[in-house]
Amino acid sequence: MTQAPARSRTARRRYDRDIIALAVPAFGALVAEPLFVMADSAIIGHLGTAQLAGLGIASALLTTAVSVFVFLAYATTAAVSRRVGAGDLQSAIRQGMDGIWLALLLGAAVIAVVLPTAPSLVELFGASDAAAPYAVTYLRISALGIPAMLVVLASTGVLRGLQNTRTPLYVAIAGFVANAALNVVLVYGAGLGIAGSAWGTVIAQCGMATVYLWVVIRGARRHGASLRPDIAGIRASAQAGVPLLVRTLSLRAILMIATAVAARLGDTDVAAHQIILSLWSLLAFALDAIAIAGQAIIGRCLGAGDAQGARDACRRMVEWGVAVGVVLGVLVVLSRPVFLALFTGDSAVKDTALPALVIVAVSQPICGVVYVLDGVLMGAGDGPYLAWAMLVTLAVFTPAALLVPTLGGGLTAVWAAMTLMMTMRLVTLWLRTRSGRWVVTGATR
């Protein structure tokens, strides 16, 4: 009678070790990414308001262009980890190379679109006459680094699938340091202004991509995996990524709708919303780190044919998601006065943000489970379901959010709608997880 509980405790400890080993470095790498923009902003901000405004517009466009292709990391992680679980490292790395080749093709396509349309894109974002030239300059130069950033996404997926999240952390830290140093040298030392900042970022991004490629190519040679582009493999990577692209675009649409509704409520509300959204994004990094661990662990279990292990790992990660969510919620409540003071001294903005922050805090356990289950289904390669689930969530959220200006409730109601959105995601993901249809074993789904 005591053997089964003992085995259960042993399994939990094993999953805990795996989750910590994968999630902690992943969190560090996730947090390092937005530091690129922060470093650029700090350096460019001393050149003038117009330059900083131009950087803000160009950065928003570049962030969107890169973030919609995050499926390169997610889909590659799932595919590679399955093959790792099946014990076929050669095939795993070959699959990863297909993702990298797809990243290069997509990067070239983005450059072809952005370079000639940069002035129109900047104008679409409402740039002032003073800021527009700086935005166009930064956008055109930085666009040259997009293929490198997409290679970084795909390569990160390869390493995560290989159960390695430490290398992405080291590369992210080195990239941030190089980016900051190059910006200072090129902006002030060489006197290139905002163009120097863009070139510094591009050089740092290309350096990161080079390191990733060196690591992946070295692994490919060690295991005899081909480095040549394979049309069928690239096509398969693209097909696996399409549902995740739909999911990502739906999520970004939700965030844009929430911001648009907050803007209609007035300057005080949209200012408070921006503060809360920045906190929400930071909390998401912590929860997404567990989801990344879930992608790698679930893919490995299913690839090894261990269906029960995948279910057990899923259950343990849900427990982690709830626990981390509770801790984050408590921290939000305790740090509210200090956090708000960091961003604004306006008492009206603080008063508007305060009740919405309470909603964010209460919703963190829900968010924790949502992120974990999202990662579990990604690791299982269940992209089509994730796409449909997010479209349904978008359909529920949109009318709820758009009714806020009419029904009242202000920013608190906007974040209540955001909590409704996360609850809807929880329901759809929980139903799928409970059904067991995601448990498909084998090296491929």
XYZ file of C-alpha atoms in Angstrom:
445
model
C 0.000 0.000 0.000
C 2.917 2.354 0.632
C 4.708 1.624 -2.642
C 2.271 3.501 -4.883
C 2.392 6.772 -2.874
C 6.179 6.451 -2.715
C 6.372 6.047 -6.506
C 4.014 9.007 -6.881
C 6.238 11.184 -4.690
C 9.303 10.078 -6.629
C 7.603 10.946 -9.933
C 6.553 14.362 -8.615
C 10.088 15.106 -7.480
C 11.398 14.078 -10.910
C 8.924 16.367 -12.666
C 9.731 19.162 -10.221
C 13.428 18.878 -11.074
C 12.645 18.920 -14.796
C 10.306 21.897 -14.480
C 12.796 23.937 -12.443
C 15.724 23.018 -14.709
C 13.796 24.111 -17.804
C 11.604 26.946 -16.505
C 14.136 29.039 -14.551
C 16.564 29.584 -17.468
C 13.588 30.057 -19.812
C 12.261 32.829 -17.563
C 15.643 34.564 -17.651
C 15.730 34.414 -21.446
C 12.158 35.721 -21.729
C 12.877 38.689 -19.459
C 16.091 39.504 -21.359
C 14.220 39.983 -24.656
C 12.315 43.202 -23.772
C 15.509 44.615 -22.283
C 16.705 45.195 -25.870
C 14.001 47.808 -26.389
C 14.527 49.277 -22.919
C 18.267 49.724 -23.572
C 17.591 51.369 -26.932
C 14.993 53.662 -25.340
C 17.336 54.726 -22.537
C 20.105 55.596 -24.990
C 17.954 57.238 -27.691
C 15.947 59.163 -25.098
C 18.929 61.444 -24.513
C 19.026 62.445 -28.189
C 15.618 64.115 -28.092
C 11.868 63.626 -27.881
C 11.396 63.228 -31.641
C 14.024 60.488 -31.794
C 12.454 58.663 -28.844
C 8.989 58.938 -30.395
C 10.352 57.562 -33.679
C 11.961 54.669 -31.830
C 8.668 53.926 -30.051
C 6.735 53.673 -33.304
C 9.388 51.609 -35.105
C 9.812 49.282 -32.109
C 6.058 48.638 -31.970
C 6.071 47.664 -35.645
C 9.167 45.470 -35.292
C 7.875 43.757 -32.154
C 4.640 42.918 -33.942
C 6.500 41.647 -37.009
C 8.600 39.279 -34.895
C 5.996 38.216 -32.324
C 3.539 36.901 -34.914
C 6.197 34.344 -35.874
C 6.679 33.051 -32.331
C 5.211 29.779 -33.632
C 8.707 29.108 -35.002
C 9.783 28.467 -31.404
C 6.613 26.731 -30.219
C 6.097 24.351 -33.145
C 9.796 23.482 -33.323
C 9.930 22.722 -29.600
C 7.030 20.274 -29.889
C 8.382 18.525 -32.980
C 11.960 18.235 -31.729
C 11.030 17.099 -28.195
C 8.867 14.272 -29.592
C 11.790 12.920 -31.559
C 14.057 13.300 -28.541
C 11.599 11.233 -26.527
C 11.627 8.610 -29.285
C 15.424 8.467 -29.043
C 15.989 9.757 -32.591
C 18.309 12.732 -32.124
C 19.288 12.796 -35.795
C 15.665 13.254 -36.846
C 15.109 15.760 -34.027
C 17.891 18.039 -35.239
C 16.855 17.539 -38.855
C 13.370 18.752 -37.885
C 14.957 21.714 -36.155
C 16.918 22.621 -39.286
C 13.667 22.654 -41.262
C 12.334 25.224 -38.787
C 15.475 27.335 -39.165
C 15.251 27.285 -42.967
C 11.592 28.343 -42.684
C 12.681 31.209 -40.411
C 15.171 32.429 -43.021
C 12.537 32.331 -45.774
C 9.996 34.208 -43.657
C 12.633 36.744 -42.615
C 13.509 37.466 -46.242
C 9.810 37.924 -47.030
C 9.364 40.381 -44.151
C 12.355 42.442 -45.319
C 10.919 42.545 -48.843
C 7.677 43.969 -47.442
C 9.019 46.343 -44.780
C 11.790 48.156 -46.693
C 9.585 49.706 -49.409
C 6.550 50.251 -47.170
C 8.336 51.694 -44.113
C 7.117 55.303 -44.683
C 3.515 54.137 -45.130
C 3.657 51.930 -42.041
C 5.015 54.777 -39.939
C 2.340 57.133 -41.261
C -0.321 54.526 -40.437
C 0.776 54.667 -36.801
C 0.212 58.419 -36.769
C 3.818 59.566 -36.428
C 4.354 63.304 -36.256
C 6.315 65.118 -38.953
C 9.257 65.440 -36.556
C 9.295 61.789 -35.461
C 8.492 60.120 -38.808
C 11.990 60.371 -40.394
C 13.597 58.812 -37.325
C 10.991 56.052 -37.242
C 11.552 55.236 -40.920
C 15.344 55.189 -40.490
C 15.196 52.895 -37.459
C 12.580 50.627 -39.031
C 14.440 50.134 -42.321
C 17.784 49.371 -40.697
C 16.358 47.169 -37.941
C 14.292 45.207 -40.467
C 17.593 43.768 -41.720
C 17.882 41.963 -38.385
C 14.470 40.286 -38.601
C 15.789 37.108 -40.305
C 18.330 36.799 -37.486
C 15.602 37.202 -34.858
C 13.434 34.573 -36.544
C 16.437 32.225 -36.655
C 16.842 32.890 -32.925
C 13.184 31.908 -32.376
C 13.496 28.684 -34.375
C 16.858 27.786 -32.830
C 15.495 28.456 -29.360
C 12.738 25.974 -30.181
C 15.342 23.411 -31.231
C 17.267 23.744 -27.967
C 14.127 23.710 -25.844
C 13.076 20.545 -27.634
C 16.481 19.099 -26.775
C 15.665 19.959 -23.126
C 18.245 22.762 -23.106
C 17.046 26.163 -21.868
C 20.382 27.253 -20.411
C 22.013 28.080 -23.743
C 19.163 30.449 -24.760
C 19.579 32.212 -21.400
C 23.331 32.690 -21.912
C 22.831 33.888 -25.492
C 20.098 36.321 -24.430
C 22.287 37.839 -21.713
C 25.275 38.142 -24.054
C 23.042 39.663 -26.724
C 21.673 42.266 -24.315
C 25.158 43.288 -23.153
C 26.460 43.485 -26.732
C 23.415 45.478 -27.836
C 23.826 48.036 -25.056
C 27.570 48.428 -25.670
C 27.189 48.747 -29.447
C 24.409 51.313 -29.032
C 26.562 53.534 -26.848
C 29.537 53.278 -29.209
C 27.583 53.812 -32.438
C 25.095 56.414 -31.189
C 27.501 58.630 -29.260
C 31.024 57.471 -30.158
C 30.454 57.306 -33.917
C 27.778 60.024 -33.859
C 25.305 57.965 -35.909
C 22.293 58.881 -33.776
C 19.208 56.696 -34.084
C 20.750 54.887 -37.082
C 23.601 53.791 -34.802
C 21.122 52.342 -32.344
C 19.455 50.365 -35.120
C 22.765 49.063 -36.462
C 23.878 48.103 -32.954
C 20.722 46.063 -32.468
C 21.069 44.384 -35.865
C 24.687 43.425 -35.165
C 23.751 42.007 -31.747
C 20.854 40.046 -33.259
C 23.055 38.620 -36.011
C 25.624 37.650 -33.386
C 22.958 35.801 -31.390
C 21.748 33.985 -34.502
C 25.335 33.018 -35.374
C 25.883 31.472 -31.949
C 22.631 29.527 -32.193
C 23.486 28.264 -35.663
C 26.929 27.174 -34.469
C 25.359 25.184 -31.615
C 22.730 23.556 -33.846
C 25.166 22.807 -36.691
C 27.618 21.260 -34.255
C 24.819 19.015 -32.964
C 23.793 18.146 -36.521
C 27.314 17.049 -37.435
C 27.646 15.041 -34.238
C 24.477 13.070 -34.997
C 24.821 12.930 -38.782
C 21.820 15.178 -39.536
C 21.680 16.889 -42.930
C 21.954 20.692 -43.027
C 20.479 21.067 -46.499
C 17.015 22.575 -46.912
C 14.308 19.952 -47.334
C 11.193 21.266 -49.092
C 8.892 18.654 -47.573
C 10.259 19.311 -44.078
C 9.988 23.085 -44.455
C 6.415 22.692 -45.693
C 5.589 20.473 -42.714
C 7.044 23.065 -40.325
C 4.956 25.772 -41.950
C 1.781 23.675 -41.765
C 2.396 22.983 -38.064
C 2.913 26.698 -37.487
C -0.234 28.005 -39.179
C -2.637 27.097 -36.326
C -0.256 28.639 -33.793
C -0.064 31.768 -35.951
C -3.868 32.004 -35.834
C -3.710 31.597 -32.053
C -1.091 34.341 -31.687
C -2.930 36.790 -33.960
C -6.167 36.197 -32.037
C -4.414 36.911 -28.748
C -2.848 40.103 -30.114
C -6.273 41.166 -31.388
C -7.622 40.771 -27.843
C -4.860 42.973 -26.421
C -5.420 45.610 -29.113
C -9.179 45.665 -28.481
C -8.614 46.077 -24.731
C -6.243 49.006 -25.340
C -8.621 50.619 -27.853
C -11.523 50.397 -25.399
C -9.380 51.862 -22.600
C -8.407 54.733 -24.929
C -12.087 55.516 -25.508
C -12.560 55.886 -21.750
C -10.120 58.798 -21.542
C -6.472 59.674 -20.999
C -6.496 58.712 -17.321
C -7.906 55.269 -18.058
C -5.558 54.499 -20.946
C -2.571 55.647 -18.874
C -3.625 53.351 -16.029
C -4.283 50.557 -18.520
C -0.769 50.847 -19.927
C 0.708 50.508 -16.434
C -1.396 47.440 -15.667
C -0.667 45.898 -19.057
C 3.078 46.209 -18.434
C 2.666 44.360 -15.127
C 0.424 41.749 -16.735
C 3.087 41.137 -19.378
C 5.793 40.746 -16.733
C 3.676 38.230 -14.816
C 3.075 36.391 -18.077
C 6.835 35.838 -18.461
C 6.943 33.901 -15.179
C 3.948 31.751 -16.153
C 5.143 31.304 -19.740
C 8.408 29.867 -18.419
C 6.426 26.982 -16.890
C 4.538 26.604 -20.180
C 7.850 26.315 -22.046
C 8.937 23.578 -19.658
C 5.587 21.915 -20.355
C 6.145 21.975 -24.109
C 9.496 20.219 -23.775
C 8.456 17.670 -21.132
C 5.129 16.694 -22.730
C 6.674 16.342 -26.181
C 9.428 14.140 -24.756
C 6.952 11.912 -22.882
C 4.662 11.464 -25.879
C 7.602 10.811 -28.179
C 8.760 8.075 -25.804
C 5.291 6.504 -25.886
C 4.729 7.333 -22.199
C 1.082 8.424 -22.234
C 0.678 8.064 -18.474
C 3.853 10.020 -17.884
C 2.466 12.837 -20.044
C -0.757 12.892 -18.005
C 1.172 12.836 -14.715
C 3.470 15.634 -15.910
C 0.448 17.672 -16.986
C -1.162 17.248 -13.573
C 2.009 18.284 -11.768
C 2.507 21.334 -13.975
C -1.078 22.438 -13.325
C -0.268 22.317 -9.609
C 2.785 24.450 -10.329
C 0.674 26.894 -12.339
C -1.840 27.321 -9.514
C 0.905 27.720 -6.877
C 2.903 30.263 -8.883
C -0.316 32.101 -9.766
C -1.265 32.406 -6.078
C 2.215 33.684 -5.191
C 2.159 36.241 -8.016
C -1.333 37.382 -7.028
C -0.250 37.972 -3.432
C 2.839 39.872 -4.615
C 0.677 42.114 -6.815
C -1.594 42.979 -3.882
C 1.305 43.679 -1.522
C 3.306 45.740 -4.049
C 0.442 47.855 -5.421
C 1.411 51.172 -3.773
C 5.099 50.847 -4.643
C 4.445 49.581 -8.170
C 2.058 52.393 -9.092
C 4.408 55.026 -7.657
C 7.157 53.812 -10.010
C 5.068 54.731 -13.045
C 3.041 57.784 -12.079
C 2.558 60.471 -9.491
C -0.932 61.287 -10.769
C -3.411 60.367 -8.034
C -6.245 60.026 -10.571
C -4.289 57.416 -12.546
C -3.446 55.563 -9.328
C -7.081 55.563 -8.183
C -8.182 54.250 -11.573
C -5.560 51.503 -11.660
C -5.992 50.279 -8.091
C -9.252 48.257 -8.419
C -8.150 46.868 -11.788
C -4.914 45.672 -10.181
C -6.954 43.741 -7.627
C -8.713 41.938 -10.478
C -5.338 41.135 -12.047
C -4.120 39.741 -8.718
C -7.197 37.554 -8.194
C -6.981 36.193 -11.741
C -3.358 35.004 -11.501
C -4.170 31.405 -10.433
C -6.472 31.180 -13.478
C -3.693 32.581 -15.667
C -1.265 30.055 -14.199
C -3.402 27.092 -15.234
C -4.119 28.617 -18.666
C -0.436 29.077 -19.479
C 0.416 25.568 -18.315
C -2.351 23.884 -20.310
C -1.461 26.011 -23.329
C 2.106 24.705 -23.069
C 0.920 21.119 -22.580
C -1.212 21.179 -25.739
C 1.564 22.891 -27.704
C 3.980 20.198 -26.583
C 1.458 17.618 -27.751
C 1.294 19.285 -31.173
C -2.396 20.101 -30.704
C -2.154 23.379 -32.627
C -5.469 23.177 -34.548
C -7.443 22.924 -31.324
C -5.517 25.844 -29.815
C -6.374 27.950 -32.863
C -10.104 27.194 -32.675
C -10.152 27.680 -28.907
C -8.564 31.123 -29.205
C -10.960 32.158 -31.976
C -13.887 31.190 -29.743
C -12.322 33.159 -26.890
C -11.908 36.198 -29.165
C -15.572 35.913 -30.165
C -16.647 35.923 -26.500
C -14.271 38.687 -25.386
C -14.913 41.188 -28.188
C -18.565 42.048 -27.456
C -17.929 42.019 -23.689
C -15.102 44.529 -24.074
C -16.864 46.745 -26.605
C -19.874 47.081 -24.296
C -17.755 48.575 -21.487
C -18.044 52.237 -22.647
C -21.821 51.819 -22.934
C -22.523 49.858 -19.754
C -19.954 51.651 -17.606
C -17.495 50.297 -15.092
C -14.465 52.027 -16.549
C -11.064 50.383 -16.577
C -12.124 47.922 -13.891
C -14.712 46.551 -16.311
C -12.087 46.297 -19.069
C -9.940 44.094 -16.850
C -12.988 42.135 -15.766
C -13.456 41.397 -19.481
C -9.797 40.343 -19.648
C -10.423 37.967 -16.753
C -13.470 36.647 -18.599
C -11.162 36.035 -21.563
C -8.701 34.059 -19.436
C -11.567 32.103 -17.859
C -12.858 31.223 -21.318
C -9.393 30.010 -22.257
C -9.287 27.965 -19.078
C -12.591 26.268 -19.916
C -11.619 25.402 -23.501
C -8.157 24.150 -22.547
C -9.426 22.167 -19.549
C -12.098 20.445 -21.639
C -9.492 19.411 -24.203
C -7.021 18.234 -21.592
C -9.669 16.232 -19.753
C -10.828 14.573 -22.986
C -7.410 12.944 -23.432
C -7.514 13.492 -27.209
C -4.242 15.381 -27.017
C -2.430 12.246 -25.838
C -1.064 11.001 -29.146
C 2.184 9.062 -28.728
C 5.000 8.553 -31.218
C 7.816 10.483 -32.831
C 5.271 12.392 -34.940
C 1.705 13.347 -34.213
